[in-house]
């Protein structure tokens, strides 16, 4: 993939708002791990994004460590990739301010995630929530990252990032920022709620039964799958025939993502079986893949100072890349330095 003379670099992040779940793992973390060999990677725990919605200060640090533990337990190697929490690198906030002055109000008004999160309450949400996509653009462009692995729900934010980069380059007649390529790949880019196949599996869903958390114990996990919504029909021979059965489709794609198969292959293996049988196999594969992650997360979280040390080390490495780029931007903007 051409990156127009820019060095290949990967950036991604997740919010530390508790409840790291299977959607995060399949849509994001798992792909991050695969990219480590080929690219220089930065994986950030975006605590500045998290506070766009209320976070109890007593919980934020623990959630930040939980997110870092989830990255590591999923296979992110903090000696290879740069793993840190966003607020330790002040340059994110500085570049975000510049982007607040580049992005147009109309662009942000079109962001569907803001509309979803604000709901009917848009007069009462924080202004940070509204400009959140500008901070996300800053996260990526602060490192001139060329590739961003995310789940499907972040597509619109990445299009905005590209618009901001282009407008900045155009307005300031420079070529500082690359054309960012999203990486949205695999069967798990959009895992749905276990209670409602039309709703995304999400950290903020009030129903615990809607998601598999990465720190669920095996009993909880089994119960959640047993209670997962399905329908009375049998599994068909092809994935296409699952149309109109969102819950069935979701469980098949979770199985496919974990087994490294396509949904079609899963249908072929389970054709004519009911959900009783399918759920047994699904439980087995989820336990098989998730239990080692859970175990490793718990081990890591038992030693908070170890995680903090990793985050500080990562932040130092991140600052070393970010600072010269921010200086270049400041010069272009006309700031005295
Ligand atoms: P978040 O939990 O919103 O901070 O998301 C962190 C990463 O996980 C992003 O790359 C998201 O696109 C991805 N992600 C979140 N929820 C899901 C889901 N239900 N299915 C697939 N990917 C997801
Ligand atoms: N907005 C992303 C989410 O909620 C998290 C995020 C923040 C991110 N900054 C990023 C993802 C930069 C990729 C790149 O999932």
PDB file of N, CA and C in Angstrom, residues 80-163:
ATOM      1  N   UNK A  80       7.939  -4.180  22.086  1.00  0.00           N
ATOM      2  CA  UNK A  80       7.967  -3.980  20.639  1.00  0.00           C
ATOM      3  C   UNK A  80       7.111  -2.768  20.276  1.00  0.00           C
ATOM      4  N   UNK A  81       5.835  -2.822  20.617  1.00  0.00           N
ATOM      5  CA  UNK A  81       4.933  -1.712  20.326  1.00  0.00           C
ATOM      6  C   UNK A  81       5.046  -0.660  21.427  1.00  0.00           C
ATOM      7  N   UNK A  82       4.609   0.548  21.095  1.00  0.00           N
ATOM      8  CA  UNK A  82       4.612   1.625  22.087  1.00  0.00           C
ATOM      9  C   UNK A  82       3.236   1.655  22.747  1.00  0.00           C
ATOM     10  N   UNK A  83       3.189   1.285  24.016  1.00  0.00           N
ATOM     11  CA  UNK A  83       1.918   1.194  24.738  1.00  0.00           C
ATOM     12  C   UNK A  83       1.919   2.241  25.853  1.00  0.00           C
ATOM     13  N   UNK A  84       0.940   3.140  25.834  1.00  0.00           N
ATOM     14  CA  UNK A  84       0.941   4.230  26.824  1.00  0.00           C
ATOM     15  C   UNK A  84      -0.469   4.771  26.974  1.00  0.00           C
ATOM     16  N   UNK A  85      -0.653   5.622  27.993  1.00  0.00           N
ATOM     17  CA  UNK A  85      -1.940   6.304  28.127  1.00  0.00           C
ATOM     18  C   UNK A  85      -1.799   7.745  27.656  1.00  0.00           C
ATOM     19  N   UNK A  86      -2.818   8.149  26.919  1.00  0.00           N
ATOM     20  CA  UNK A  86      -2.837   9.407  26.172  1.00  0.00           C
ATOM     21  C   UNK A  86      -2.461  10.640  26.991  1.00  0.00           C
ATOM     22  N   UNK A  87      -2.991  10.754  28.224  1.00  0.00           N
ATOM     23  CA  UNK A  87      -2.809  11.997  28.982  1.00  0.00           C
ATOM     24  C   UNK A  87      -1.354  12.226  29.394  1.00  0.00           C
ATOM     25  N   UNK A  88      -0.508  11.210  29.247  1.00  0.00           N
ATOM     26  CA  UNK A  88       0.912  11.418  29.574  1.00  0.00           C
ATOM     27  C   UNK A  88       1.680  12.078  28.424  1.00  0.00           C
ATOM     28  N   UNK A  89       1.012  12.253  27.296  1.00  0.00           N
ATOM     29  CA  UNK A  89       1.678  12.913  26.162  1.00  0.00           C
ATOM     30  C   UNK A  89       0.859  14.157  25.812  1.00  0.00           C
ATOM     31  N   UNK A  90       1.294  15.304  26.366  1.00  0.00           N
ATOM     32  CA  UNK A  90       0.503  16.537  26.270  1.00  0.00           C
ATOM     33  C   UNK A  90       0.307  16.986  24.828  1.00  0.00           C
ATOM     34  N   UNK A  91       1.193  16.549  23.939  1.00  0.00           N
ATOM     35  CA  UNK A  91       1.095  16.962  22.532  1.00  0.00           C
ATOM     36  C   UNK A  91      -0.252  16.573  21.903  1.00  0.00           C
ATOM     37  N   UNK A  92      -0.910  15.520  22.420  1.00  0.00           N
ATOM     38  CA  UNK A  92      -2.235  15.164  21.891  1.00  0.00           C
ATOM     39  C   UNK A  92      -3.188  16.346  22.039  1.00  0.00           C
ATOM     40  N   UNK A  93      -3.159  16.956  23.229  1.00  0.00           N
ATOM     41  CA  UNK A  93      -4.081  18.062  23.498  1.00  0.00           C
ATOM     42  C   UNK A  93      -3.714  19.296  22.664  1.00  0.00           C
ATOM     43  N   UNK A  94      -2.424  19.515  22.491  1.00  0.00           N
ATOM     44  CA  UNK A  94      -1.996  20.694  21.725  1.00  0.00           C
ATOM     45  C   UNK A  94      -2.412  20.591  20.263  1.00  0.00           C
ATOM     46  N   UNK A  95      -2.211  19.418  19.686  1.00  0.00           N
ATOM     47  CA  UNK A  95      -2.585  19.259  18.273  1.00  0.00           C
ATOM     48  C   UNK A  95      -4.110  19.257  18.128  1.00  0.00           C
ATOM     49  N   UNK A  96      -4.797  18.690  19.120  1.00  0.00           N
ATOM     50  CA  UNK A  96      -6.265  18.666  19.066  1.00  0.00           C
ATOM     51  C   UNK A  96      -6.798  20.096  19.013  1.00  0.00           C
ATOM     52  N   UNK A  97      -6.174  21.014  19.771  1.00  0.00           N
ATOM     53  CA  UNK A  97      -6.657  22.398  19.736  1.00  0.00           C
ATOM     54  C   UNK A  97      -6.514  22.983  18.330  1.00  0.00           C
ATOM     55  N   UNK A  98      -5.370  22.732  17.711  1.00  0.00           N
ATOM     56  CA  UNK A  98      -5.172  23.236  16.342  1.00  0.00           C
ATOM     57  C   UNK A  98      -6.249  22.645  15.421  1.00  0.00           C
ATOM     58  N   UNK A  99      -6.545  21.362  15.606  1.00  0.00           N
ATOM     59  CA  UNK A  99      -7.566  20.737  14.750  1.00  0.00           C
ATOM     60  C   UNK A  99      -8.977  21.260  15.057  1.00  0.00           C
ATOM     61  N   UNK A 100      -9.210  21.699  16.298  1.00  0.00           N
ATOM     62  CA  UNK A 100     -10.499  22.342  16.594  1.00  0.00           C
ATOM     63  C   UNK A 100     -10.685  23.568  15.701  1.00  0.00           C
ATOM     64  N   UNK A 101      -9.555  24.141  15.291  1.00  0.00           N
ATOM     65  CA  UNK A 101      -9.605  25.343  14.467  1.00  0.00           C
ATOM     66  C   UNK A 101      -9.517  25.016  12.975  1.00  0.00           C
ATOM     67  N   UNK A 102      -9.369  23.751  12.651  1.00  0.00           N
ATOM     68  CA  UNK A 102      -9.321  23.336  11.237  1.00  0.00           C
ATOM     69  C   UNK A 102     -10.650  22.683  10.840  1.00  0.00           C
ATOM     70  N   UNK A 103     -11.130  21.763  11.695  1.00  0.00           N
ATOM     71  CA  UNK A 103     -12.376  21.034  11.382  1.00  0.00           C
ATOM     72  C   UNK A 103     -13.542  22.028  11.372  1.00  0.00           C
ATOM     73  N   UNK A 104     -14.511  21.770  10.534  1.00  0.00           N
ATOM     74  CA  UNK A 104     -15.683  22.655  10.419  1.00  0.00           C
ATOM     75  C   UNK A 104     -16.846  22.112  11.249  1.00  0.00           C
ATOM     76  N   UNK A 105     -17.638  23.033  11.770  1.00  0.00           N
ATOM     77  CA  UNK A 105     -18.785  22.650  12.599  1.00  0.00           C
ATOM     78  C   UNK A 105     -19.698  21.652  11.859  1.00  0.00           C
ATOM     79  N   UNK A 106     -19.886  21.913  10.572  1.00  0.00           N
ATOM     80  CA  UNK A 106     -20.755  21.043   9.763  1.00  0.00           C
ATOM     81  C   UNK A 106     -20.242  19.612   9.708  1.00  0.00           C
ATOM     82  N   UNK A 107     -18.910  19.466   9.697  1.00  0.00           N
ATOM     83  CA  UNK A 107     -18.347  18.104   9.657  1.00  0.00           C
ATOM     84  C   UNK A 107     -18.713  17.357  10.935  1.00  0.00           C
ATOM     85  N   UNK A 108     -18.528  18.044  12.063  1.00  0.00           N
ATOM     86  CA  UNK A 108     -18.799  17.374  13.344  1.00  0.00           C
ATOM     87  C   UNK A 108     -20.289  17.112  13.532  1.00  0.00           C
ATOM     88  N   UNK A 109     -21.098  18.007  12.995  1.00  0.00           N
ATOM     89  CA  UNK A 109     -22.547  17.804  13.099  1.00  0.00           C
ATOM     90  C   UNK A 109     -23.006  16.528  12.419  1.00  0.00           C
ATOM     91  N   UNK A 110     -22.193  16.017  11.520  1.00  0.00           N
ATOM     92  CA  UNK A 110     -22.600  14.797  10.803  1.00  0.00           C
ATOM     93  C   UNK A 110     -22.136  13.509  11.482  1.00  0.00           C
ATOM     94  N   UNK A 111     -21.419  13.610  12.598  1.00  0.00           N
ATOM     95  CA  UNK A 111     -20.866  12.408  13.240  1.00  0.00           C
ATOM     96  C   UNK A 111     -21.976  11.589  13.913  1.00  0.00           C
ATOM     97  N   UNK A 112     -22.167  10.366  13.435  1.00  0.00           N
ATOM     98  CA  UNK A 112     -23.285   9.573  13.970  1.00  0.00           C
ATOM     99  C   UNK A 112     -23.011   9.105  15.404  1.00  0.00           C
ATOM    100  N   UNK A 113     -21.719   8.878  15.736  1.00  0.00           N
ATOM    101  CA  UNK A 113     -21.456   8.401  17.098  1.00  0.00           C
ATOM    102  C   UNK A 113     -21.828   9.478  18.133  1.00  0.00           C
ATOM    103  N   UNK A 114     -21.597  10.747  17.777  1.00  0.00           N
ATOM    104  CA  UNK A 114     -22.007  11.817  18.702  1.00  0.00           C
ATOM    105  C   UNK A 114     -23.524  11.769  18.898  1.00  0.00           C
ATOM    106  N   UNK A 115     -24.236  11.631  17.781  1.00  0.00           N
ATOM    107  CA  UNK A 115     -25.709  11.602  17.883  1.00  0.00           C
ATOM    108  C   UNK A 115     -26.158  10.423  18.744  1.00  0.00           C
ATOM    109  N   UNK A 116     -25.514   9.266  18.540  1.00  0.00           N
ATOM    110  CA  UNK A 116     -25.876   8.083  19.343  1.00  0.00           C
ATOM    111  C   UNK A 116     -25.595   8.312  20.813  1.00  0.00           C
ATOM    112  N   UNK A 117     -24.398   8.864  21.109  1.00  0.00           N
ATOM    113  CA  UNK A 117     -24.017   9.018  22.510  1.00  0.00           C
ATOM    114  C   UNK A 117     -24.792  10.134  23.187  1.00  0.00           C
ATOM    115  N   UNK A 118     -25.083  11.205  22.449  1.00  0.00           N
ATOM    116  CA  UNK A 118     -25.782  12.338  23.055  1.00  0.00           C
ATOM    117  C   UNK A 118     -27.271  12.027  23.185  1.00  0.00           C
ATOM    118  N   UNK A 119     -27.799  11.273  22.247  1.00  0.00           N
ATOM    119  CA  UNK A 119     -29.224  10.933  22.263  1.00  0.00           C
ATOM    120  C   UNK A 119     -30.085  12.185  22.292  1.00  0.00           C
ATOM    121  N   UNK A 120     -31.091  12.153  23.149  1.00  0.00           N
ATOM    122  CA  UNK A 120     -32.006  13.302  23.214  1.00  0.00           C
ATOM    123  C   UNK A 120     -31.422  14.404  24.090  1.00  0.00           C
ATOM    124  N   UNK A 121     -30.253  14.112  24.634  1.00  0.00           N
ATOM    125  CA  UNK A 121     -29.701  14.955  25.686  1.00  0.00           C
ATOM    126  C   UNK A 121     -28.610  15.901  25.172  1.00  0.00           C
ATOM    127  N   UNK A 122     -28.654  16.273  23.883  1.00  0.00           N
ATOM    128  CA  UNK A 122     -27.471  16.901  23.284  1.00  0.00           C
ATOM    129  C   UNK A 122     -27.123  18.263  23.884  1.00  0.00           C
ATOM    130  N   UNK A 123     -28.051  18.917  24.561  1.00  0.00           N
ATOM    131  CA  UNK A 123     -27.734  20.205  25.189  1.00  0.00           C
ATOM    132  C   UNK A 123     -26.937  20.006  26.481  1.00  0.00           C
ATOM    133  N   UNK A 124     -26.974  18.814  27.017  1.00  0.00           N
ATOM    134  CA  UNK A 124     -26.368  18.567  28.328  1.00  0.00           C
ATOM    135  C   UNK A 124     -25.042  17.813  28.278  1.00  0.00           C
ATOM    136  N   UNK A 125     -24.661  17.302  27.099  1.00  0.00           N
ATOM    137  CA  UNK A 125     -23.395  16.556  27.054  1.00  0.00           C
ATOM    138  C   UNK A 125     -22.221  17.528  27.047  1.00  0.00           C
ATOM    139  N   UNK A 126     -21.023  17.021  27.343  1.00  0.00           N
ATOM    140  CA  UNK A 126     -19.854  17.904  27.400  1.00  0.00           C
ATOM    141  C   UNK A 126     -19.478  18.362  25.995  1.00  0.00           C
ATOM    142  N   UNK A 127     -18.853  19.537  25.908  1.00  0.00           N
ATOM    143  CA  UNK A 127     -18.398  20.007  24.592  1.00  0.00           C
ATOM    144  C   UNK A 127     -17.260  19.110  24.116  1.00  0.00           C
ATOM    145  N   UNK A 128     -16.561  18.467  25.060  1.00  0.00           N
ATOM    146  CA  UNK A 128     -15.507  17.519  24.696  1.00  0.00           C
ATOM    147  C   UNK A 128     -16.051  16.379  23.845  1.00  0.00           C
ATOM    148  N   UNK A 129     -17.253  15.915  24.179  1.00  0.00           N
ATOM    149  CA  UNK A 129     -17.835  14.809  23.415  1.00  0.00           C
ATOM    150  C   UNK A 129     -18.048  15.222  21.962  1.00  0.00           C
ATOM    151  N   UNK A 130     -18.391  16.504  21.759  1.00  0.00           N
ATOM    152  CA  UNK A 130     -18.642  16.983  20.392  1.00  0.00           C
ATOM    153  C   UNK A 130     -17.347  17.051  19.569  1.00  0.00           C
ATOM    154  N   UNK A 131     -16.263  17.525  20.209  1.00  0.00           N
ATOM    155  CA  UNK A 131     -14.998  17.657  19.456  1.00  0.00           C
ATOM    156  C   UNK A 131     -14.098  16.411  19.570  1.00  0.00           C
ATOM    157  N   UNK A 132     -14.628  15.382  20.179  1.00  0.00           N
ATOM    158  CA  UNK A 132     -13.920  14.103  20.323  1.00  0.00           C
ATOM    159  C   UNK A 132     -13.237  13.659  19.017  1.00  0.00           C
ATOM    160  N   UNK A 133     -13.933  13.740  17.858  1.00  0.00           N
ATOM    161  CA  UNK A 133     -13.270  13.270  16.625  1.00  0.00           C
ATOM    162  C   UNK A 133     -12.036  14.093  16.256  1.00  0.00           C
ATOM    163  N   UNK A 134     -11.987  15.360  16.676  1.00  0.00           N
ATOM    164  CA  UNK A 134     -10.784  16.166  16.397  1.00  0.00           C
ATOM    165  C   UNK A 134      -9.607  15.658  17.224  1.00  0.00           C
ATOM    166  N   UNK A 135      -9.885  15.261  18.466  1.00  0.00           N
ATOM    167  CA  UNK A 135      -8.830  14.688  19.315  1.00  0.00           C
ATOM    168  C   UNK A 135      -8.363  13.351  18.727  1.00  0.00           C
ATOM    169  N   UNK A 136      -9.298  12.601  18.203  1.00  0.00           N
ATOM    170  CA  UNK A 136      -8.926  11.318  17.594  1.00  0.00           C
ATOM    171  C   UNK A 136      -8.034  11.549  16.366  1.00  0.00           C
ATOM    172  N   UNK A 137      -8.351  12.559  15.572  1.00  0.00           N
ATOM    173  CA  UNK A 137      -7.498  12.896  14.415  1.00  0.00           C
ATOM    174  C   UNK A 137      -6.111  13.290  14.908  1.00  0.00           C
ATOM    175  N   UNK A 138      -6.074  14.040  16.012  1.00  0.00           N
ATOM    176  CA  UNK A 138      -4.780  14.468  16.563  1.00  0.00           C
ATOM    177  C   UNK A 138      -3.970  13.258  17.031  1.00  0.00           C
ATOM    178  N   UNK A 139      -4.631  12.282  17.669  1.00  0.00           N
ATOM    179  CA  UNK A 139      -3.932  11.074  18.138  1.00  0.00           C
ATOM    180  C   UNK A 139      -3.146  10.445  16.991  1.00  0.00           C
ATOM    181  N   UNK A 140      -3.821  10.344  15.874  1.00  0.00           N
ATOM    182  CA  UNK A 140      -3.259   9.620  14.722  1.00  0.00           C
ATOM    183  C   UNK A 140      -2.189  10.452  14.014  1.00  0.00           C
ATOM    184  N   UNK A 141      -2.541  11.717  13.770  1.00  0.00           N
ATOM    185  CA  UNK A 141      -1.664  12.545  12.923  1.00  0.00           C
ATOM    186  C   UNK A 141      -0.456  13.075  13.685  1.00  0.00           C
ATOM    187  N   UNK A 142      -0.537  13.071  15.017  1.00  0.00           N
ATOM    188  CA  UNK A 142       0.599  13.477  15.844  1.00  0.00           C
ATOM    189  C   UNK A 142       1.822  12.603  15.567  1.00  0.00           C
ATOM    190  N   UNK A 143       1.567  11.399  15.100  1.00  0.00           N
ATOM    191  CA  UNK A 143       2.652  10.458  14.802  1.00  0.00           C
ATOM    192  C   UNK A 143       2.791  10.233  13.304  1.00  0.00           C
ATOM    193  N   UNK A 144       2.022  11.011  12.524  1.00  0.00           N
ATOM    194  CA  UNK A 144       1.972  10.787  11.064  1.00  0.00           C
ATOM    195  C   UNK A 144       1.695   9.321  10.779  1.00  0.00           C
ATOM    196  N   UNK A 145       0.795   8.737  11.573  1.00  0.00           N
ATOM    197  CA  UNK A 145       0.473   7.315  11.367  1.00  0.00           C
ATOM    198  C   UNK A 145      -0.192   7.141  10.007  1.00  0.00           C
ATOM    199  N   UNK A 146       0.140   6.057   9.348  1.00  0.00           N
ATOM    200  CA  UNK A 146      -0.392   5.808   8.005  1.00  0.00           C
ATOM    201  C   UNK A 146      -1.532   4.783   8.015  1.00  0.00           C
ATOM    202  N   UNK A 147      -1.558   3.936   9.064  1.00  0.00           N
ATOM    203  CA  UNK A 147      -2.556   2.864   9.115  1.00  0.00           C
ATOM    204  C   UNK A 147      -3.216   2.812  10.491  1.00  0.00           C
ATOM    205  N   UNK A 148      -4.536   2.642  10.486  1.00  0.00           N
ATOM    206  CA  UNK A 148      -5.273   2.631  11.755  1.00  0.00           C
ATOM    207  C   UNK A 148      -6.236   1.446  11.798  1.00  0.00           C
ATOM    208  N   UNK A 149      -5.882   0.401  12.565  1.00  0.00           N
ATOM    209  CA  UNK A 149      -6.772  -0.755  12.673  1.00  0.00           C
ATOM    210  C   UNK A 149      -7.877  -0.506  13.699  1.00  0.00           C
ATOM    211  N   UNK A 150      -9.107  -0.597  13.256  1.00  0.00           N
ATOM    212  CA  UNK A 150     -10.265  -0.340  14.139  1.00  0.00           C
ATOM    213  C   UNK A 150     -11.436  -1.227  13.749  1.00  0.00           C
ATOM    214  N   UNK A 151     -12.471  -1.205  14.557  1.00  0.00           N
ATOM    215  CA  UNK A 151     -13.738  -1.842  14.199  1.00  0.00           C
ATOM    216  C   UNK A 151     -14.531  -0.898  13.295  1.00  0.00           C
ATOM    217  N   UNK A 152     -15.546  -1.470  12.688  1.00  0.00           N
ATOM    218  CA  UNK A 152     -16.412  -0.778  11.725  1.00  0.00           C
ATOM    219  C   UNK A 152     -16.945   0.573  12.244  1.00  0.00           C
ATOM    220  N   UNK A 153     -17.246   0.638  13.551  1.00  0.00           N
ATOM    221  CA  UNK A 153     -17.889   1.837  14.095  1.00  0.00           C
ATOM    222  C   UNK A 153     -17.004   3.092  14.017  1.00  0.00           C
ATOM    223  N   UNK A 154     -15.714   2.917  13.749  1.00  0.00           N
ATOM    224  CA  UNK A 154     -14.808   4.077  13.728  1.00  0.00           C
ATOM    225  C   UNK A 154     -14.552   4.608  12.320  1.00  0.00           C
ATOM    226  N   UNK A 155     -15.217   4.024  11.342  1.00  0.00           N
ATOM    227  CA  UNK A 155     -14.979   4.389   9.942  1.00  0.00           C
ATOM    228  C   UNK A 155     -15.209   5.886   9.691  1.00  0.00           C
ATOM    229  N   UNK A 156     -16.317   6.384  10.195  1.00  0.00           N
ATOM    230  CA  UNK A 156     -16.641   7.785   9.940  1.00  0.00           C
ATOM    231  C   UNK A 156     -15.613   8.722  10.576  1.00  0.00           C
ATOM    232  N   UNK A 157     -15.147   8.356  11.780  1.00  0.00           N
ATOM    233  CA  UNK A 157     -14.132   9.184  12.431  1.00  0.00           C
ATOM    234  C   UNK A 157     -12.832   9.200  11.624  1.00  0.00           C
ATOM    235  N   UNK A 158     -12.530   8.085  10.974  1.00  0.00           N
ATOM    236  CA  UNK A 158     -11.293   8.044  10.175  1.00  0.00           C
ATOM    237  C   UNK A 158     -11.438   8.844   8.895  1.00  0.00           C
ATOM    238  N   UNK A 159     -12.653   8.886   8.356  1.00  0.00           N
ATOM    239  CA  UNK A 159     -12.875   9.745   7.180  1.00  0.00           C
ATOM    240  C   UNK A 159     -12.679  11.205   7.575  1.00  0.00           C
ATOM    241  N   UNK A 160     -13.147  11.545   8.768  1.00  0.00           N
ATOM    242  CA  UNK A 160     -12.958  12.922   9.256  1.00  0.00           C
ATOM    243  C   UNK A 160     -11.465  13.226   9.442  1.00  0.00           C
ATOM    244  N   UNK A 161     -10.731  12.242   9.955  1.00  0.00           N
ATOM    245  CA  UNK A 161      -9.278  12.411  10.129  1.00  0.00           C
ATOM    246  C   UNK A 161      -8.621  12.734   8.790  1.00  0.00           C
ATOM    247  N   UNK A 162      -9.039  12.023   7.769  1.00  0.00           N
ATOM    248  CA  UNK A 162      -8.480  12.284   6.427  1.00  0.00           C
ATOM    249  C   UNK A 162      -8.851  13.674   5.955  1.00  0.00           C
ATOM    250  N   UNK A 163     -10.088  14.101   6.227  1.00  0.00           N
ATOM    251  CA  UNK A 163     -10.517  15.451   5.822  1.00  0.00           C
ATOM    252  C   UNK A 163      -9.705  16.520   6.549  1.00  0.00           C
TER     253      UNK A 163
END
